[in-house]
Short mmCIF file of C-alpha atoms and ligand atoms in Angstrom, two decimals:
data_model
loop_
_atom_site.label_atom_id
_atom_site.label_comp_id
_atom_site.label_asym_id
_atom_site.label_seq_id
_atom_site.Cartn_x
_atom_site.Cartn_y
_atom_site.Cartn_z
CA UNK A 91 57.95 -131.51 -7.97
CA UNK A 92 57.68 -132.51 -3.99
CA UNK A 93 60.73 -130.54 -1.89
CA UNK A 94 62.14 -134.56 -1.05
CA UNK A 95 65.98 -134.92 0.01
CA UNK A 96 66.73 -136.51 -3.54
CA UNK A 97 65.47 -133.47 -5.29
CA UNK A 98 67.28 -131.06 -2.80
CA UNK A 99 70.79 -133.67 -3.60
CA UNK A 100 69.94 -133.37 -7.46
CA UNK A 101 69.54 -129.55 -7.96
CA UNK A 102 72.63 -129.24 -5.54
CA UNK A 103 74.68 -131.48 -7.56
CA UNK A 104 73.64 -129.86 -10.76
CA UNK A 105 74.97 -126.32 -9.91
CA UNK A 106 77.20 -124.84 -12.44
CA UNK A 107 81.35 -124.84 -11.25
CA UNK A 108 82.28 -121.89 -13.73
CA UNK A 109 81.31 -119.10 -10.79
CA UNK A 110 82.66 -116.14 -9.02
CA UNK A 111 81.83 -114.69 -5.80
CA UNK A 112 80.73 -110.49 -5.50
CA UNK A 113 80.29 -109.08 -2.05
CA UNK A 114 77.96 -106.36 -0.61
CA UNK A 115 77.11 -104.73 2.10
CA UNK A 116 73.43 -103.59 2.20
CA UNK A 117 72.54 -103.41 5.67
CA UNK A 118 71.20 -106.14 7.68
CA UNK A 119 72.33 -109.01 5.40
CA UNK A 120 69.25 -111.33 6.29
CA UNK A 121 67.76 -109.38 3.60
CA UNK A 122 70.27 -109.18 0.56
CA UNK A 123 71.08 -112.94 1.67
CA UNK A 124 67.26 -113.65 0.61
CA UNK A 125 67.03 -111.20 -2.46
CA UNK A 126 70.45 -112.24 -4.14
CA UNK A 127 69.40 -115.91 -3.65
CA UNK A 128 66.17 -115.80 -5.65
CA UNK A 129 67.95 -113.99 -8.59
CA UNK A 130 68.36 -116.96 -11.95
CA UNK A 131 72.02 -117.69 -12.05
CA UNK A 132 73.01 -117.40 -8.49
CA UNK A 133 74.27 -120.71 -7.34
CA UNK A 134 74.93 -119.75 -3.63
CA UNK A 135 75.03 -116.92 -1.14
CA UNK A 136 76.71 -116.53 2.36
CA UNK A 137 76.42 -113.95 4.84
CA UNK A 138 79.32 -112.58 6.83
CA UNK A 139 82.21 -109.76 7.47
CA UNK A 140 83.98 -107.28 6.03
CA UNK A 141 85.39 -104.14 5.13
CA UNK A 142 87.32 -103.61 8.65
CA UNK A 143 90.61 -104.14 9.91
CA UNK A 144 89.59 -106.45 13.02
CA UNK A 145 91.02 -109.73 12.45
CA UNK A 146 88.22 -112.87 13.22
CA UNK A 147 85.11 -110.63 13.92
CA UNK A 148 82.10 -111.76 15.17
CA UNK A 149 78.41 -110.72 15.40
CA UNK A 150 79.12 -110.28 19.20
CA UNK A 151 82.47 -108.38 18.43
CA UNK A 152 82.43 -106.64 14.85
CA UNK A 153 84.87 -104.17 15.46
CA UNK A 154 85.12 -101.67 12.55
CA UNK A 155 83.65 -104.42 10.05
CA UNK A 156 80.28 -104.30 8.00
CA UNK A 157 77.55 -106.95 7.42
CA UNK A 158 78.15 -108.29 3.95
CA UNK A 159 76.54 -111.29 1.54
CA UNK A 160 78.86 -112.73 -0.79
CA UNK A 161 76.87 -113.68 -3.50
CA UNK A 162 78.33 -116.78 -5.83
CA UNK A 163 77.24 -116.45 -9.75
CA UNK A 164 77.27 -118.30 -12.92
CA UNK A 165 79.42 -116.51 -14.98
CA UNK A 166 77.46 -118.01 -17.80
CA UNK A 167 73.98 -116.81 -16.87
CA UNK A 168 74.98 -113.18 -14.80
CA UNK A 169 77.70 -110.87 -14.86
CA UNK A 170 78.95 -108.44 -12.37
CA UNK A 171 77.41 -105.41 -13.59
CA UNK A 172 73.73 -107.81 -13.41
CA UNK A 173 74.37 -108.16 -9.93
CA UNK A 174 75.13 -104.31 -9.39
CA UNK A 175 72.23 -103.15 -10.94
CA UNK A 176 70.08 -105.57 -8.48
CA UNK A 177 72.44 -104.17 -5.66
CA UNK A 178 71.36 -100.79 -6.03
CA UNK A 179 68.00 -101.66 -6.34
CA UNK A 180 68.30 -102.89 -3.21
CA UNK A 181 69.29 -99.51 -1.51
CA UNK A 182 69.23 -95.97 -1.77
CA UNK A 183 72.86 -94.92 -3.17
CA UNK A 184 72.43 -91.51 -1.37
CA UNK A 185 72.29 -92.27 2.31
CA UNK A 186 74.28 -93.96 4.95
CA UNK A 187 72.78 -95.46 8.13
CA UNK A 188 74.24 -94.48 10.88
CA UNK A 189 76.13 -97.59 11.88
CA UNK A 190 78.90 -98.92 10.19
CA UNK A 191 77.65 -101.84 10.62
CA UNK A 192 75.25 -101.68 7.92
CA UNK A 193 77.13 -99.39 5.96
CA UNK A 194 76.25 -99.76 1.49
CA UNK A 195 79.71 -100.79 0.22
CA UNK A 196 80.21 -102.16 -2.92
CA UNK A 197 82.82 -104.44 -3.11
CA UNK A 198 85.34 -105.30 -5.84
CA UNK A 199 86.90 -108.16 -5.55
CA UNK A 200 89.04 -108.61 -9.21
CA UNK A 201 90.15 -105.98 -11.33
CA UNK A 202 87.63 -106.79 -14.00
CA UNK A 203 85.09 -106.36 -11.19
CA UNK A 204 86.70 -103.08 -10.59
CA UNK A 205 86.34 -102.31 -14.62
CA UNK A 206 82.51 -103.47 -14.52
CA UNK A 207 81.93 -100.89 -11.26
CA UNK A 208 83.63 -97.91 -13.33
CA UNK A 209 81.55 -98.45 -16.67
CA UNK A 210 78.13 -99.10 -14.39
CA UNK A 211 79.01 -96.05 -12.72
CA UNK A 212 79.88 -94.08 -15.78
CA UNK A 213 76.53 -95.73 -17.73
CA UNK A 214 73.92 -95.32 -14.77
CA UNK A 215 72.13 -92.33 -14.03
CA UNK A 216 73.80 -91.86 -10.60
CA UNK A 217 74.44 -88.52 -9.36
CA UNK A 218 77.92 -89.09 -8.41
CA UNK A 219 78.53 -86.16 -6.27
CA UNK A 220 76.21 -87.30 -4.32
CA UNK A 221 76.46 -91.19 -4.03
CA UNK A 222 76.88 -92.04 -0.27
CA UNK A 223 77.39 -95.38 -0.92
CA UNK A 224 81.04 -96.78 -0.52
CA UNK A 225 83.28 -98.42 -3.04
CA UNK A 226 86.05 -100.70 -1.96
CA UNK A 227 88.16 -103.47 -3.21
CA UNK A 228 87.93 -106.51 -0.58
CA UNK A 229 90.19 -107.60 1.51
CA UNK A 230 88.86 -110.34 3.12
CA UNK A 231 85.86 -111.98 3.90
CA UNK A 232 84.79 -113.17 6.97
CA UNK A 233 81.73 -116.07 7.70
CA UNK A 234 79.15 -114.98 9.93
CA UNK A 235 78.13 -117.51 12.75
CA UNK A 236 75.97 -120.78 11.50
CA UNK A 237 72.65 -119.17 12.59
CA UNK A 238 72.64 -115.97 10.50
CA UNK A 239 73.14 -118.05 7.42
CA UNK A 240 70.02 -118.30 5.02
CA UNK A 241 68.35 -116.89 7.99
CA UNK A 242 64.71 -117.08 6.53
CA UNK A 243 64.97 -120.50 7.13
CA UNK A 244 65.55 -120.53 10.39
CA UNK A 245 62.67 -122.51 12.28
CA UNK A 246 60.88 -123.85 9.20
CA UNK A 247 61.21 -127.33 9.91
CA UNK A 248 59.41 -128.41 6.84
CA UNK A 249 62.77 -127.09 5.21
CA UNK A 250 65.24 -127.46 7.55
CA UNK A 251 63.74 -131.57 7.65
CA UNK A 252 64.02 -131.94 3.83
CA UNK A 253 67.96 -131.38 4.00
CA UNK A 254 68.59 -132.89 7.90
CA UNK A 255 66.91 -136.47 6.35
CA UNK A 256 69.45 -135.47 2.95
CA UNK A 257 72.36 -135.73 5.25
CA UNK A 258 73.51 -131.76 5.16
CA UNK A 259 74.92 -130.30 8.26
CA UNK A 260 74.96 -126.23 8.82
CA UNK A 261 77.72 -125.21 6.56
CA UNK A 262 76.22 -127.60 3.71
CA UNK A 263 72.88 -126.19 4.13
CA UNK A 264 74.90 -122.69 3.76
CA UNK A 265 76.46 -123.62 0.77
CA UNK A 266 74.07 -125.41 -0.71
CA UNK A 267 71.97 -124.05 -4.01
CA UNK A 268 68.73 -125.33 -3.05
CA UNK A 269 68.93 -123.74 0.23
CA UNK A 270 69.95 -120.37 -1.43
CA UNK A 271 66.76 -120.52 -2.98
CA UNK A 272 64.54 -121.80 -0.44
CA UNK A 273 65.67 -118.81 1.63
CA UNK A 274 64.63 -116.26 -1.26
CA UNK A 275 61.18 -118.66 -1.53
CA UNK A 276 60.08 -118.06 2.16
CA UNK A 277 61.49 -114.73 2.30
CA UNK A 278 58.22 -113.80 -0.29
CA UNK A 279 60.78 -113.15 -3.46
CA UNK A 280 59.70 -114.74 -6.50
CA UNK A 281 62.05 -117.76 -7.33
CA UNK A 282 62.02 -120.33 -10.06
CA UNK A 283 63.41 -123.47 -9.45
CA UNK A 284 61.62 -127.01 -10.02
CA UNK A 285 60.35 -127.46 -6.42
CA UNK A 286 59.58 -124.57 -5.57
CA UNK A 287 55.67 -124.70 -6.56
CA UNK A 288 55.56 -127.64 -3.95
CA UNK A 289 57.66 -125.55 -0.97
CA UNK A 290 54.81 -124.51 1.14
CA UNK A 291 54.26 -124.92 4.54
CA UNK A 292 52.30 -127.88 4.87
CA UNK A 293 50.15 -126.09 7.85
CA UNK A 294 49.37 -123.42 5.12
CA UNK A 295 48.00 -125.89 2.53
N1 MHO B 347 69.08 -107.22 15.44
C1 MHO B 347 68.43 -106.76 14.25
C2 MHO B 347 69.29 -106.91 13.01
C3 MHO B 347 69.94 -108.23 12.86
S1 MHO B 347 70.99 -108.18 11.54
C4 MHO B 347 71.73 -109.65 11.46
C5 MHO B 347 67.15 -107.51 14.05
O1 MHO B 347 66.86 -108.39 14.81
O2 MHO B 347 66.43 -107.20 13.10
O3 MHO B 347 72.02 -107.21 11.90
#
């Protein structure tokens, strides 16, 4: 199937509505952005804020905040512990980077979140005494800036064409499914969705 601004509108308006959002921090969130998008059953990711106490942070001026990508599932097809296990895949539980900005936090963001952290904790062969990683309930989420959403994208007109002609401005390319896993696509993860077998550069064919 040919990556056309119907099929982009279709799979978009096809996303499932029963979802819930989990956020991490896992350093530079280009990456996890990428990675959580390609994973079957996420339905859309954003990249942003949190974990501080700075009100309306920027990439410019973070203030004590993290880099974080809220990742929005179908609670039919993934659960929160799915998308911890792929979270600490992601990054190695027993260091810290320096900067706080790209501090590993998990974050809870429901008490049943909080219940699924406990019993993947409790289940996993983590060496808790010596898990760097942070666990936190969130407070609030904040949206990073336009450009460092789906940030693989960035440039590749052959994309970024497909959903200008489809009528999507920046925050509906953010939000939108397709996107999510176009990102993942041309970030090199493997992704299955109908059009992706068709998304190549055309200068590469
Ligand atoms: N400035 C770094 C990290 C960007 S990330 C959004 C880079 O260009 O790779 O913090």
């Amino acid at each position: 199937m040919m990556l056309t601004p119907t099929v982009v509108t279709e799979f978009d308006s096809q996303a499932s509505e029963n979802t819930e959002t989990a956020t991490f921090g896992l350093g530079c969130f280009w990456g996890p952005d990428a990675a959580f998008g390609a994973v079957d059953g996420v339905v859309r990711t954003r990249v942003g804020y949190a974990g501080g106490t700075k009100s309306d942070p920027s990439y410019e001026i973070l203030g004590d905040h993290t880099e974080v990508v809220q990742v929005e599932y179908d609670l039919e097809q993934l659960s929160f512990t799915d998308l911890l296990e792929r979270a600490f895949s992601e990054h190695n539980p027993y260091q810290q980077p320096q900067k706080r900005q790209y501090q590993n936090i998990m974050f809870t963001e429901t008490g049943d979140q909080h219940d699924q952290l406990l019993a993947f904790l409790n289940e996993s062969d983590l060496d808790r005494d010596r898990l760097a990683t942070h666990l936190e309930s969130l407070d609030q989420f904040y949206l990073a800036e336009a450009y460092h959403q789906k940030f693989n994208l960035r440039g590749k007109r052959w994309i970024t064409d497909v959903f200008t002609e489809a009528g999507y401005d920046e925050e509906a390319v953010r939000e939108s499914p397709a996107a999510a896993k176009l990102n993942a696509h041309v970030a090199g993860h493997d992704v299955s969705a109908p059009f992706i077998d068709q998304a190549s550069d055309p200068r590469s064919r």
